[in-house]
Coordinates of C-alpha atoms in Angstrom, one line a residue:
M25 CA 0.0 0.0 0.0
T26 CA 1.3 3.4 -0.9
S27 CA -0.2 6.7 0.3
S28 CA 0.9 10.3 0.9
I29 CA -0.6 10.8 4.4
I30 CA -1.9 8.3 7.0
A31 CA -3.2 8.5 10.6
I32 CA -4.0 5.7 13.0
F33 CA -5.7 5.8 16.4
A34 CA -4.9 2.7 18.4
E35 CA -5.3 1.4 21.9
S36 CA -2.2 -0.8 21.5
G37 CA 1.3 0.6 20.9
G38 CA 2.3 -2.7 19.3
A39 CA -0.5 -2.6 16.8
A40 CA 0.3 1.0 15.9
R41 CA 4.0 0.0 15.4
Q42 CA 3.2 -2.9 13.2
Y43 CA 0.9 -0.8 11.1
C44 CA 3.6 1.8 10.6
E45 CA 6.1 -0.9 9.6
D46 CA 3.6 -2.4 7.1
V47 CA 2.7 0.7 5.1
E48 CA 4.8 3.0 2.9
V49 CA 3.9 6.7 3.4
G50 CA 5.4 10.1 3.1
M51 CA 3.9 11.3 6.4
G52 CA 2.2 9.4 9.2
G53 CA 0.7 10.1 12.6
V54 CA 0.1 7.7 15.4
N55 CA -2.1 8.5 18.4
V56 CA -2.1 6.1 21.4
P57 CA -3.9 7.2 24.6
I58 CA -1.6 7.5 27.6
P59 CA -3.2 7.5 31.1
V60 CA -2.3 10.6 33.1
A61 CA -3.2 12.0 36.5
A62 CA -6.1 14.5 36.7
A63 CA -5.0 18.1 36.3
L64 CA -5.1 20.5 39.2
S65 CA -6.8 23.8 39.0
A66 CA -4.8 27.0 39.4
E67 CA -6.4 27.6 42.8
Q68 CA -5.3 24.2 44.0
L69 CA -1.8 24.7 42.8
M70 CA -1.6 28.1 44.6
G71 CA -3.1 26.8 47.8
K72 CA -6.3 28.8 47.4
G73 CA -8.7 25.8 46.9
G74 CA -10.5 23.7 49.4
N75 CA -13.2 24.4 51.9
R76 CA -14.2 28.0 52.5

C-alpha cells in the first residue's frame, strides 16, 4: 500500500508500530492514549482551593 498521508488511532502501541512498519507513506501520525493523573486547577496549585 502506498499513500501520501496516514493516521492511526490505536489502543495498542504494538498494533500501531506494526501498522507503521507495514505501510509506505510520506507522512504518518500515530495516536495512542496515555493515562495521566487528573490536572489540578490554578487555585489548588496556589493553595487557594479547598473548603471556604
